[in-house]
C-alpha cells in the first residue's frame, strides 16, 4: 500500500472512530439520563411528600429491606457454598446429575415460587388441610409468616448464583490449596476451612453481592407476600398515592443502596482477576457410604424444595382446577408477551451489537466508557428504571410540545406506552446482550477485520458482511436470553405498559394479588418452561468449562 493511500486510510479511520464514538455516547445516554433523573429525586419533590415518606414509609421500608437483604444473603451464601463444596470436592453417587439439578431453581422467577408456597400453605391448601384432618392442628394465617416466607423463597430462588460462582472459585483455587495442605499433612476438612475458603472468597463474595442486588431489585416475591420493601413502596407511592415525585425520591434512595453494592462488587472483581488460575483436574475425596447417603439426601432435599415440588404443584393447578384459564383471553396474553419479548430482544440486541462493534473496531476511552455505562442497567431494580425512564420520556415529550405546540405524533412517541417500556428494557437488559456478543467477538480474530478493510469493507459494511455471519450463534444466544428475561420481567412491564396491554407476568401479579393461586398457574407454568432455556444453556457452558 502506498504512503498516500495509507494516509487516506488513517484519516478515514480516525473520522470513523469519531462517528462511532459519538454514536456510542448517544446509545449510552438513556442509562445516563435515568441515573441522573433518579438521583435528582433526592433533592426534588414537595415538602408534603418528603414528610409523608419520612413519617409513614421509610420507618417501615428501610428496616424491612435491610433485614431481608441480610438474611437472604446469609442463607443463600451458606447454602450455595455448601452445595458447591460437595459437588466440587466430594465423590458420591449421583454427583454429576446433582451438578445440573442444583441450577434448575433459576428457571423459577421468585414471584412464581412465592405464590406456589403460599398456595401450598394457605388455609385451604394441601398442607394445612392435611394437618387439620390428620392431627387436628390449626396453624395461623400465612400473613403472620410473611418475612419468613419471603426469606425462604428468595433463598431458594437465588442460592444458585452463589453455587455457580463458588464452584468457579473452588475449581480455580482448590486444587493448589489441597496440594499444599497435603504436603503439610493437614486434614482435608481443615484445609478447606483454612485455605480453600479464604482463597475462594472473592468468588463467593461476588455471588453473595449478586444475591443482594437481586433481593434489592425484587418486586414480585415481596408483593406476593405483602412484605413492604423499597420496590413495593415505589409502586404503591406512584400508583396508590399518585405521587410520581415521591416514587422518584424513594427510587433515588434505592439507587444509593445499589451503588454501594456495585462498588463492593467491583472490588471483589479486581481480586478475582488477580488470583484467577487455570483450572486443573479436581481434588475429590470419596465419601464413606454413610456420608455419601447424607450428601445425596441433603442435595435432594434442596432440589425437591427449589424445583420438583414447585413444578409438580404448578402442573397440578395448571391442568387441574386451573384448566379453565386456558381460554382465548389467555392466548391473547401469550401473544402480547411474545410481541414485547421479540421486539425487546431485537432492539436490545441490535443496539448492543453496535456498541460492541464500536468498542472493537474504533476503541478509545470514550467508546469504552459508553459501553461500560450502557451495561450498568442490569444492576438497577425494575421499579427504579420504570420511574426514571417514564420521567425522562414524558419530560422530553413535554419539552418538544412546549417548543412546537401540541402534536399527536409527539404524544404517541413520547407518551406513556411502548416507547417507555422498550427504552426501559434496553437500559435493564443491554448488559445481557453485551456480555454474549463480547464473548462471541473474542473468538473472532482481529485479522479478519483487517482483511475486510483491505476488501473495501468498513463501518457498517464490515459489521454486516464480515462480522455478523461469524456472530450468528452469539446473536441468537443474546436475543434468546433477552427474550426470556423480558418474558419473566414483572415491574417494568406492569408499571410502563400501555393500558390493556397485559402479559403473562402481569396476569400472575393480578391473580396473586387476589390470592387466586390456581388461576395464576397456567401463566406461571409457561414462564417457567421458557425459563428452562437459559438454565440449559448455562448448564452446558458450566459442564464444558468444568469438564475434568
JSON list of C-alpha atoms in Angstrom, two decimals, residues 205-303:
[
{"chain": "A", "resi": 205, "resn": "UNK", "atom": "CA", "xyz": [-18.47, -12.73, 47.82]},
{"chain": "A", "resi": 206, "resn": "UNK", "atom": "CA", "xyz": [-19.35, -11.95, 44.20]},
{"chain": "A", "resi": 207, "resn": "UNK", "atom": "CA", "xyz": [-22.21, -14.46, 44.39]},
{"chain": "A", "resi": 208, "resn": "UNK", "atom": "CA", "xyz": [-23.38, -13.00, 47.69]},
{"chain": "A", "resi": 209, "resn": "UNK", "atom": "CA", "xyz": [-23.36, -9.48, 46.24]},
{"chain": "A", "resi": 210, "resn": "UNK", "atom": "CA", "xyz": [-25.32, -10.67, 43.22]},
{"chain": "A", "resi": 211, "resn": "UNK", "atom": "CA", "xyz": [-27.89, -12.15, 45.60]},
{"chain": "A", "resi": 212, "resn": "UNK", "atom": "CA", "xyz": [-28.00, -8.82, 47.46]},
{"chain": "A", "resi": 213, "resn": "UNK", "atom": "CA", "xyz": [-28.67, -6.91, 44.22]},
{"chain": "A", "resi": 214, "resn": "UNK", "atom": "CA", "xyz": [-31.37, -9.35, 43.14]},
{"chain": "A", "resi": 215, "resn": "UNK", "atom": "CA", "xyz": [-33.03, -9.13, 46.57]},
{"chain": "A", "resi": 216, "resn": "UNK", "atom": "CA", "xyz": [-32.98, -5.34, 46.47]},
{"chain": "A", "resi": 217, "resn": "UNK", "atom": "CA", "xyz": [-34.44, -5.42, 42.95]},
{"chain": "A", "resi": 218, "resn": "UNK", "atom": "CA", "xyz": [-37.12, -8.00, 43.70]},
{"chain": "A", "resi": 219, "resn": "UNK", "atom": "CA", "xyz": [-40.68, -6.78, 43.37]},
{"chain": "A", "resi": 220, "resn": "UNK", "atom": "CA", "xyz": [-42.86, -9.77, 42.60]},
{"chain": "A", "resi": 221, "resn": "UNK", "atom": "CA", "xyz": [-41.87, -12.00, 45.54]},
{"chain": "A", "resi": 222, "resn": "UNK", "atom": "CA", "xyz": [-42.27, -9.34, 48.20]},
{"chain": "A", "resi": 223, "resn": "UNK", "atom": "CA", "xyz": [-45.52, -8.19, 46.59]},
{"chain": "A", "resi": 224, "resn": "UNK", "atom": "CA", "xyz": [-46.95, -11.73, 46.75]},
{"chain": "A", "resi": 225, "resn": "UNK", "atom": "CA", "xyz": [-46.13, -11.93, 50.47]},
{"chain": "A", "resi": 226, "resn": "UNK", "atom": "CA", "xyz": [-47.30, -8.33, 51.03]},
{"chain": "A", "resi": 227, "resn": "UNK", "atom": "CA", "xyz": [-43.93, -7.55, 52.61]},
{"chain": "A", "resi": 228, "resn": "UNK", "atom": "CA", "xyz": [-43.01, -3.90, 52.05]},
{"chain": "A", "resi": 229, "resn": "UNK", "atom": "CA", "xyz": [-39.56, -3.03, 50.70]},
{"chain": "A", "resi": 230, "resn": "UNK", "atom": "CA", "xyz": [-38.31, -0.15, 48.57]},
{"chain": "A", "resi": 231, "resn": "UNK", "atom": "CA", "xyz": [-39.60, -1.72, 45.37]},
{"chain": "A", "resi": 232, "resn": "UNK", "atom": "CA", "xyz": [-43.17, -2.17, 46.58]},
{"chain": "A", "resi": 233, "resn": "UNK", "atom": "CA", "xyz": [-43.10, 1.26, 48.23]},
{"chain": "A", "resi": 234, "resn": "UNK", "atom": "CA", "xyz": [-42.14, 2.84, 44.89]},
{"chain": "A", "resi": 235, "resn": "UNK", "atom": "CA", "xyz": [-45.03, 1.08, 43.17]},
{"chain": "A", "resi": 236, "resn": "UNK", "atom": "CA", "xyz": [-47.57, 1.98, 45.87]},
{"chain": "A", "resi": 237, "resn": "UNK", "atom": "CA", "xyz": [-46.40, 5.62, 46.01]},
{"chain": "A", "resi": 238, "resn": "UNK", "atom": "CA", "xyz": [-46.77, 6.02, 42.25]},
{"chain": "A", "resi": 239, "resn": "UNK", "atom": "CA", "xyz": [-49.96, 4.05, 41.61]},
{"chain": "A", "resi": 240, "resn": "UNK", "atom": "CA", "xyz": [-51.57, 4.25, 45.06]},
{"chain": "A", "resi": 241, "resn": "UNK", "atom": "CA", "xyz": [-50.77, 7.81, 46.14]},
{"chain": "A", "resi": 242, "resn": "UNK", "atom": "CA", "xyz": [-50.38, 9.06, 42.52]},
{"chain": "A", "resi": 243, "resn": "UNK", "atom": "CA", "xyz": [-47.16, 10.76, 43.58]},
{"chain": "A", "resi": 244, "resn": "UNK", "atom": "CA", "xyz": [-44.53, 10.38, 40.86]},
{"chain": "A", "resi": 245, "resn": "UNK", "atom": "CA", "xyz": [-42.14, 12.68, 42.73]},
{"chain": "A", "resi": 246, "resn": "UNK", "atom": "CA", "xyz": [-42.50, 10.61, 45.89]},
{"chain": "A", "resi": 247, "resn": "UNK", "atom": "CA", "xyz": [-41.75, 7.46, 43.90]},
{"chain": "A", "resi": 248, "resn": "UNK", "atom": "CA", "xyz": [-38.72, 9.19, 42.39]},
{"chain": "A", "resi": 249, "resn": "UNK", "atom": "CA", "xyz": [-37.42, 10.10, 45.83]},
{"chain": "A", "resi": 250, "resn": "UNK", "atom": "CA", "xyz": [-37.72, 6.50, 47.01]},
{"chain": "A", "resi": 251, "resn": "UNK", "atom": "CA", "xyz": [-36.02, 5.34, 43.80]},
{"chain": "A", "resi": 252, "resn": "UNK", "atom": "CA", "xyz": [-33.09, 7.68, 44.45]},
{"chain": "A", "resi": 253, "resn": "UNK", "atom": "CA", "xyz": [-32.63, 6.17, 47.92]},
{"chain": "A", "resi": 254, "resn": "UNK", "atom": "CA", "xyz": [-32.73, 2.68, 46.47]},
{"chain": "A", "resi": 255, "resn": "UNK", "atom": "CA", "xyz": [-30.13, 3.74, 43.91]},
{"chain": "A", "resi": 256, "resn": "UNK", "atom": "CA", "xyz": [-27.78, 4.69, 46.74]},
{"chain": "A", "resi": 257, "resn": "UNK", "atom": "CA", "xyz": [-28.01, 1.17, 48.17]},
{"chain": "A", "resi": 258, "resn": "UNK", "atom": "CA", "xyz": [-27.41, -0.36, 44.74]},
{"chain": "A", "resi": 259, "resn": "UNK", "atom": "CA", "xyz": [-24.38, 1.90, 44.19]},
{"chain": "A", "resi": 260, "resn": "UNK", "atom": "CA", "xyz": [-22.78, 0.64, 47.41]},
{"chain": "A", "resi": 261, "resn": "UNK", "atom": "CA", "xyz": [-23.24, -3.00, 46.37]},
{"chain": "A", "resi": 262, "resn": "UNK", "atom": "CA", "xyz": [-21.89, -2.33, 42.86]},
{"chain": "A", "resi": 263, "resn": "UNK", "atom": "CA", "xyz": [-18.79, -0.60, 44.30]},
{"chain": "A", "resi": 264, "resn": "UNK", "atom": "CA", "xyz": [-18.08, -3.55, 46.60]},
{"chain": "A", "resi": 265, "resn": "UNK", "atom": "CA", "xyz": [-18.62, -5.99, 43.71]},
{"chain": "A", "resi": 266, "resn": "UNK", "atom": "CA", "xyz": [-16.05, -4.11, 41.60]},
{"chain": "A", "resi": 267, "resn": "UNK", "atom": "CA", "xyz": [-13.52, -4.51, 44.41]},
{"chain": "A", "resi": 268, "resn": "UNK", "atom": "CA", "xyz": [-14.00, -8.27, 44.54]},
{"chain": "A", "resi": 269, "resn": "UNK", "atom": "CA", "xyz": [-13.95, -8.46, 40.72]},
{"chain": "A", "resi": 270, "resn": "UNK", "atom": "CA", "xyz": [-10.43, -6.99, 40.77]},
{"chain": "A", "resi": 271, "resn": "UNK", "atom": "CA", "xyz": [-9.39, -9.52, 43.40]},
{"chain": "A", "resi": 272, "resn": "UNK", "atom": "CA", "xyz": [-10.74, -12.36, 41.25]},
{"chain": "A", "resi": 273, "resn": "UNK", "atom": "CA", "xyz": [-8.69, -11.20, 38.27]},
{"chain": "A", "resi": 274, "resn": "UNK", "atom": "CA", "xyz": [-5.51, -11.05, 40.35]},
{"chain": "A", "resi": 275, "resn": "UNK", "atom": "CA", "xyz": [-5.92, -14.52, 41.86]},
{"chain": "A", "resi": 276, "resn": "UNK", "atom": "CA", "xyz": [-7.53, -16.44, 38.99]},
{"chain": "A", "resi": 277, "resn": "UNK", "atom": "CA", "xyz": [-5.65, -19.53, 37.84]},
{"chain": "A", "resi": 278, "resn": "UNK", "atom": "CA", "xyz": [-6.08, -22.11, 35.14]},
{"chain": "A", "resi": 279, "resn": "UNK", "atom": "CA", "xyz": [-8.34, -24.97, 36.16]},
{"chain": "A", "resi": 280, "resn": "UNK", "atom": "CA", "xyz": [-6.75, -28.35, 36.65]},
{"chain": "A", "resi": 281, "resn": "UNK", "atom": "CA", "xyz": [-8.03, -31.82, 37.46]},
{"chain": "A", "resi": 282, "resn": "UNK", "atom": "CA", "xyz": [-10.13, -31.65, 40.65]},
{"chain": "A", "resi": 283, "resn": "UNK", "atom": "CA", "xyz": [-9.10, -32.96, 44.03]},
{"chain": "A", "resi": 284, "resn": "UNK", "atom": "CA", "xyz": [-12.08, -35.07, 45.06]},
{"chain": "A", "resi": 285, "resn": "UNK", "atom": "CA", "xyz": [-12.47, -37.19, 48.16]},
{"chain": "A", "resi": 286, "resn": "UNK", "atom": "CA", "xyz": [-14.53, -40.38, 48.12]},
{"chain": "A", "resi": 287, "resn": "UNK", "atom": "CA", "xyz": [-17.15, -40.23, 50.85]},
{"chain": "A", "resi": 288, "resn": "UNK", "atom": "CA", "xyz": [-17.94, -43.21, 53.01]},
{"chain": "A", "resi": 289, "resn": "UNK", "atom": "CA", "xyz": [-21.30, -44.90, 52.45]},
{"chain": "A", "resi": 290, "resn": "UNK", "atom": "CA", "xyz": [-22.98, -43.08, 55.33]},
{"chain": "A", "resi": 291, "resn": "UNK", "atom": "CA", "xyz": [-21.62, -39.65, 54.40]},
{"chain": "A", "resi": 292, "resn": "UNK", "atom": "CA", "xyz": [-22.43, -40.21, 50.74]},
{"chain": "A", "resi": 293, "resn": "UNK", "atom": "CA", "xyz": [-26.02, -41.04, 51.68]},
{"chain": "A", "resi": 294, "resn": "UNK", "atom": "CA", "xyz": [-26.19, -37.88, 53.81]},
{"chain": "A", "resi": 295, "resn": "UNK", "atom": "CA", "xyz": [-24.78, -35.76, 50.95]},
{"chain": "A", "resi": 296, "resn": "UNK", "atom": "CA", "xyz": [-27.30, -37.15, 48.45]},
{"chain": "A", "resi": 297, "resn": "UNK", "atom": "CA", "xyz": [-30.17, -36.67, 50.90]},
{"chain": "A", "resi": 298, "resn": "UNK", "atom": "CA", "xyz": [-29.16, -33.06, 51.64]},
{"chain": "A", "resi": 299, "resn": "UNK", "atom": "CA", "xyz": [-28.83, -32.06, 47.98]},
{"chain": "A", "resi": 300, "resn": "UNK", "atom": "CA", "xyz": [-32.01, -33.95, 47.05]},
{"chain": "A", "resi": 301, "resn": "UNK", "atom": "CA", "xyz": [-33.96, -32.04, 49.69]},
{"chain": "A", "resi": 302, "resn": "UNK", "atom": "CA", "xyz": [-32.74, -28.74, 48.24]},
{"chain": "A", "resi": 303, "resn": "UNK", "atom": "CA", "xyz": [-33.68, -29.80, 44.69]}
]
